[in-house]
Short mmCIF file of C-alpha atoms in Angstrom, two decimals:
data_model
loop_
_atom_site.label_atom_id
_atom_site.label_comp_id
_atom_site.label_asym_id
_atom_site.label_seq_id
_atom_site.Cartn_x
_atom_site.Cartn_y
_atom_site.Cartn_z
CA UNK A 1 -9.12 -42.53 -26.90
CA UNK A 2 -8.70 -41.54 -30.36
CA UNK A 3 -9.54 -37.68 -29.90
CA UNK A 4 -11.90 -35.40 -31.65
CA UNK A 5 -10.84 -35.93 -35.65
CA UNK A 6 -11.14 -33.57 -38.48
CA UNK A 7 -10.83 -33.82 -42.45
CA UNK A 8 -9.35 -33.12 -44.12
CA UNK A 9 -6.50 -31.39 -42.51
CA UNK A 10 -5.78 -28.95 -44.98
CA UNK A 11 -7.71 -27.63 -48.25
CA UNK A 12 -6.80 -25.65 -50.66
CA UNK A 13 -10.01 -24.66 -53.19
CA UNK A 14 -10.92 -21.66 -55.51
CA UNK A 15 -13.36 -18.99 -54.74
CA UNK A 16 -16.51 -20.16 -55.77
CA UNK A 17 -16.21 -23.84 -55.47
CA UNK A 18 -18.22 -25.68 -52.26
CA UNK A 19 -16.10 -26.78 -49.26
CA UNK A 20 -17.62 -29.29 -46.58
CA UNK A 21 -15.48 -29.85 -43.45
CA UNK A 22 -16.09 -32.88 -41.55
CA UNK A 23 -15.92 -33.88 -37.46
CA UNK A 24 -15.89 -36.76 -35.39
CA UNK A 25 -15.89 -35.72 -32.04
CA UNK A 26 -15.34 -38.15 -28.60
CA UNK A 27 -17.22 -40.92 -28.12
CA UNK A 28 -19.73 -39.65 -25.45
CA UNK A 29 -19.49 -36.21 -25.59
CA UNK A 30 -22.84 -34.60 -26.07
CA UNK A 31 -20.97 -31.37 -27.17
CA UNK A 32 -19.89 -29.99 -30.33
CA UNK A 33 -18.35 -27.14 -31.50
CA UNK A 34 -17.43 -25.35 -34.39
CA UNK A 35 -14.49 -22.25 -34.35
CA UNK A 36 -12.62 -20.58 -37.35
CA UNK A 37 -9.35 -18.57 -36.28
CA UNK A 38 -7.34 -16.42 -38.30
CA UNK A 39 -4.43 -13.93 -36.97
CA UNK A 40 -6.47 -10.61 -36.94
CA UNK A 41 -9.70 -11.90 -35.25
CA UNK A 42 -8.29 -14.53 -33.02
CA UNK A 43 -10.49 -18.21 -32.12
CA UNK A 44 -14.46 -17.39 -32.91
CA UNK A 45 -17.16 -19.76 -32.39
CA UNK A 46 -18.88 -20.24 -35.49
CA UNK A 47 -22.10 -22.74 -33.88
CA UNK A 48 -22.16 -25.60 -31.27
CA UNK A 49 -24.43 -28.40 -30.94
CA UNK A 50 -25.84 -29.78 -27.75
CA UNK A 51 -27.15 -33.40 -28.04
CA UNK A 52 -26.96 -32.84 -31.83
CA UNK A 53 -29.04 -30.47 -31.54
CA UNK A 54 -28.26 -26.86 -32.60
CA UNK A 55 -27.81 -24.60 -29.66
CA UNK A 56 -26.08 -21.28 -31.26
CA UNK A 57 -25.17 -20.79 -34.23
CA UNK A 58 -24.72 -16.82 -33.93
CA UNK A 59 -21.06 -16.68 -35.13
CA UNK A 60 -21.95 -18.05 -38.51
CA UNK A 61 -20.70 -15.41 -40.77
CA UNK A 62 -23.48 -15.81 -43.25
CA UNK A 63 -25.51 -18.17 -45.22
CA UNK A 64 -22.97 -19.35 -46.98
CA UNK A 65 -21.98 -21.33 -43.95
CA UNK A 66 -24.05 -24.29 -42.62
CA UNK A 67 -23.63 -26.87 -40.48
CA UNK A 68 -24.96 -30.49 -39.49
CA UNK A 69 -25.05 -32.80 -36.93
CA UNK A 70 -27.00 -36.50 -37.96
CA UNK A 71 -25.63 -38.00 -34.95
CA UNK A 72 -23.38 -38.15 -32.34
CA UNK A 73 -20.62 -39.17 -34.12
CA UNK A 74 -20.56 -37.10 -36.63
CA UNK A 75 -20.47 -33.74 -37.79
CA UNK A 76 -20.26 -31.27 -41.18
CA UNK A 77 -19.70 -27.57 -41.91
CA UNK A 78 -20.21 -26.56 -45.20
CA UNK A 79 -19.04 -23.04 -47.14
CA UNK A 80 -21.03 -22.69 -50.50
CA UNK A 81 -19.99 -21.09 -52.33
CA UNK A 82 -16.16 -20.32 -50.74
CA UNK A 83 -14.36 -16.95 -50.91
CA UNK A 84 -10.94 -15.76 -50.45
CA UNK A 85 -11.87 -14.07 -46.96
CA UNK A 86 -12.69 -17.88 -45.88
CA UNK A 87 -9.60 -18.73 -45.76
CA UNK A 88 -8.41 -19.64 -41.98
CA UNK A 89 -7.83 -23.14 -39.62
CA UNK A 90 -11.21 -24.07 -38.59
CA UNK A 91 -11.44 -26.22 -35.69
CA UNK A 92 -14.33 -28.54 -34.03
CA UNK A 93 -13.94 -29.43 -30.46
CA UNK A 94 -16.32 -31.60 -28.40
CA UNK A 95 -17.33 -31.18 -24.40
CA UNK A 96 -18.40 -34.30 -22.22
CA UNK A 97 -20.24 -31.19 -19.79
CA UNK A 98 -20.49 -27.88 -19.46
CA UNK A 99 -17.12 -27.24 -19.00
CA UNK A 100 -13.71 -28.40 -20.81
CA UNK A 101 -13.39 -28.30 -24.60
CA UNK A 102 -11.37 -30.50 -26.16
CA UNK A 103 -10.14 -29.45 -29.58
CA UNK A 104 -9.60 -31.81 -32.59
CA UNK A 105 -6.55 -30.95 -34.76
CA UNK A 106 -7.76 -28.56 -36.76
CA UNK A 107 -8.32 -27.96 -40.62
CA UNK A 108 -6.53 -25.34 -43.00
CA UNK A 109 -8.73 -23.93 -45.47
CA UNK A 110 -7.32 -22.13 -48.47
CA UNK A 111 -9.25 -20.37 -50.84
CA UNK A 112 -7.59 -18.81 -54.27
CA UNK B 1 -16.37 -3.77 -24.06
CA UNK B 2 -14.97 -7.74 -25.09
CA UNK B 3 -15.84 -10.81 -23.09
CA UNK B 4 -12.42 -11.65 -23.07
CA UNK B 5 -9.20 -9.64 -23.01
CA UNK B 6 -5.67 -10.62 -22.53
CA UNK B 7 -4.00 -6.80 -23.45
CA UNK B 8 -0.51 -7.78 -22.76
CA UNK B 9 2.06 -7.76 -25.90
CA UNK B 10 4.58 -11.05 -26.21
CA UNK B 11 6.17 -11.89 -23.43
CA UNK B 12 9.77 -13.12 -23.38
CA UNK B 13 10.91 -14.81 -20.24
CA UNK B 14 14.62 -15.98 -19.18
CA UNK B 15 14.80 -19.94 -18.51
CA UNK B 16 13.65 -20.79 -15.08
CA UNK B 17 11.66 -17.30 -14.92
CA UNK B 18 8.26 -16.60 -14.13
CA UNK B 19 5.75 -16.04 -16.76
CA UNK B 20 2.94 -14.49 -15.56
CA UNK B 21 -0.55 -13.58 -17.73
CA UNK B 22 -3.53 -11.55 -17.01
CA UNK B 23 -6.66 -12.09 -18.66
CA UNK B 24 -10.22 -10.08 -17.31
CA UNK B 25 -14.18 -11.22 -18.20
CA UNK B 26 -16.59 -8.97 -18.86
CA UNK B 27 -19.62 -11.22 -17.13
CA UNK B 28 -19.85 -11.15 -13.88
CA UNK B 29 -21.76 -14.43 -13.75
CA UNK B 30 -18.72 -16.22 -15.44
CA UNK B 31 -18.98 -19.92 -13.62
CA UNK B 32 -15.78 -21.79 -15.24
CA UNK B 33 -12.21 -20.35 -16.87
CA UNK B 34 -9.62 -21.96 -18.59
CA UNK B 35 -6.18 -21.46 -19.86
CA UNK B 36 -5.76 -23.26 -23.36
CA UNK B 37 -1.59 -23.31 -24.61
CA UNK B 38 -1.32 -23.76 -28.28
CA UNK B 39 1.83 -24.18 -30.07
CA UNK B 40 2.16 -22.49 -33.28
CA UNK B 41 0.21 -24.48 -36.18
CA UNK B 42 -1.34 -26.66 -33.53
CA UNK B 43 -4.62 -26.65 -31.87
CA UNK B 44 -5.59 -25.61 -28.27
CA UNK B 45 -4.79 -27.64 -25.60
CA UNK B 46 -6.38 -27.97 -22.05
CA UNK B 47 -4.08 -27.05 -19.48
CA UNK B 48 -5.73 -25.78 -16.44
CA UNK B 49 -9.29 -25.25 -15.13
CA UNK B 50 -10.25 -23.00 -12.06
CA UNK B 51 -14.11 -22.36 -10.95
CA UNK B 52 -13.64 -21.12 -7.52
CA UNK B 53 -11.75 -17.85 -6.38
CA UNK B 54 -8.19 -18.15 -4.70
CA UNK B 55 -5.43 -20.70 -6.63
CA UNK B 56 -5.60 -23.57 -8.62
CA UNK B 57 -2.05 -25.57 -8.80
CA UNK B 58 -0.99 -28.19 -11.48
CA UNK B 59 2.43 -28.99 -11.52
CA UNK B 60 4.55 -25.58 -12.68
CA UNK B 61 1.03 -24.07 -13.87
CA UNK B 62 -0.64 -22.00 -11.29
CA UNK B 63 -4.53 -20.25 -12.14
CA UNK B 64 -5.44 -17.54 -10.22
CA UNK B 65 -9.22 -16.50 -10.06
CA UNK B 66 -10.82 -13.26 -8.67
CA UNK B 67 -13.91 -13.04 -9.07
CA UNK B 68 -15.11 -10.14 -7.18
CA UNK B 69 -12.16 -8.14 -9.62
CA UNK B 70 -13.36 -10.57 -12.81
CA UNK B 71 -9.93 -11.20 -13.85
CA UNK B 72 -8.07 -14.83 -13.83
CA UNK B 73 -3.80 -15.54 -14.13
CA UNK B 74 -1.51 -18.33 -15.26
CA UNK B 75 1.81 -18.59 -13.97
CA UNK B 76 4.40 -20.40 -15.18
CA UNK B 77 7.44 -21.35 -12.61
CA UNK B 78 10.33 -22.47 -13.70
CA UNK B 79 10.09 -21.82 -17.57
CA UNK B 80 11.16 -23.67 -20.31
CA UNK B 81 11.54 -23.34 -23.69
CA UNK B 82 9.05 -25.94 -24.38
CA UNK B 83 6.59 -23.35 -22.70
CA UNK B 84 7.11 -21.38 -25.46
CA UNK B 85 3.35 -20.88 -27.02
CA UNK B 86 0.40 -18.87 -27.01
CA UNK B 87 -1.79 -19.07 -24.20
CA UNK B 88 -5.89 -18.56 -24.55
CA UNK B 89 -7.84 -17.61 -21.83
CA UNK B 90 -11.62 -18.57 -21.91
CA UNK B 91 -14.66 -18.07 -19.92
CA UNK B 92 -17.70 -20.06 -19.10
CA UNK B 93 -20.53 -18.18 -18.78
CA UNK B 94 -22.57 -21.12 -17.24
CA UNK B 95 -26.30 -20.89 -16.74
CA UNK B 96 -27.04 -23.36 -18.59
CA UNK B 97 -24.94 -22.37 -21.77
CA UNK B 98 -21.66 -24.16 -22.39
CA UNK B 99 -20.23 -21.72 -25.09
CA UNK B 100 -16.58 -20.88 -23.96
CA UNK B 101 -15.51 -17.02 -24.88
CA UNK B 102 -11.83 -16.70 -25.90
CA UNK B 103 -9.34 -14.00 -25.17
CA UNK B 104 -6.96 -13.42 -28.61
CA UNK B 105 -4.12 -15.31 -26.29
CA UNK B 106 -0.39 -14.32 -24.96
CA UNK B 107 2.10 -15.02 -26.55
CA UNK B 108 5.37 -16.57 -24.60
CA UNK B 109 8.88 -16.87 -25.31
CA UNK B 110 11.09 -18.36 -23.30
CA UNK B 111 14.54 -17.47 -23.87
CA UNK B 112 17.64 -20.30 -22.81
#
């Protein structure tokens, strides 16, 4: 099995521009989930999706975030427009249950 | 009061030591807990589950769950280097809802 997979795996943009971050989590997982970590406030959720549906998307810092989920293959999160205090290793992980999370390898978002 | 705390600073072992971590939930209701190791500029990784009180063995990785004193350990027998990593604790609170709460993590250093 191929694992969840994330692109890009690292970006590097300037404040103001769009940024869309893109998931493909394991094949028959009905779980996915969306977490941004940075040194000072460790791993936080950010939204997760049951069945493609969205379930909580609480941790989303603002509107400037969205996410998406057109099937269950595939998934976006999008920062428009992108500032400086974006900047951290976002991660999507997918779940087969309620239990184990299984983390794709993460992408490292740089904004100037 | 957090969801998930791991308080202790970084802990630096001897080879062939034991590491030991503490980590404590704030929701009595927890159902499932799980100790994630991630190696610096790498993503979580799965590496033990526990969902019933007393211990959970895998190998040199022992879990520890208490759920009547909501806290959960990891030890590590016999450490080696390549142990060397921060470890995430994270909580299931179950009912239904399969968002996973994670402790800032441990971080271990095994010494030769």
């Amino acid at each position: 099995d191929a694992g969840v997979i994330q692109s890009p795996r690292h970006e590097v943009t300037e404040m103001g521009q769009e940024v869309t971050l893109r998931c493909k989590p394991i094949s028959g997982h009905n779980s996915l989930f969306w977490y941004r970590q940075t040194m000072m406030r460790g791993l936080e959720l950010l939204i997760y999706f049951n069945n493609n549906v969205p379930i909580d998307d609480s941790g989303m810092p603002e509107d400037r975030f969205s996410a998406k989920m057109p099937n269950a293959s595939f998934s976006t999160l999008k920062i428009q427009p992108s500032e400086p205090r974006d900047s951290a290793v976002y991660f999507c992980a997918s779940s087969p249950s309620y239990n184990e999370q299984f983390f794709g390898p993460g992408t490292r978002l740089t904004v100037l | 009061q957090k969801e998930v705390e791991q308080n202790s600073g970084p802990l630096s072992v001897p080879e062939g030591a034991i590491a030991s971590l503490n980590c404590t939930y704030s929701d009595r209701g927890s159902q499932s807990f799980f100790w994630y190791r991630q190696y610096s500029g790498k993503s979580p990784e799965l590496i033990m589950s526990i969902y019933s009180n007393g211990d959970k063995e895998d190998g040199r990785f022992t879990a520890q769950l208490n759920k009547a004193s909501q806290y959960v350990s990891l030890l590590i027998r016999d450490s080696q280097p390549s142990d060397s990593a921060t470890y995430l604790c994270a909580v299931n609170a179950g009912r239904g809802n399969n968002r996973l709460a994670f402790g800032k993590g441990n971080q271990v250093v095994v010494i030769p």
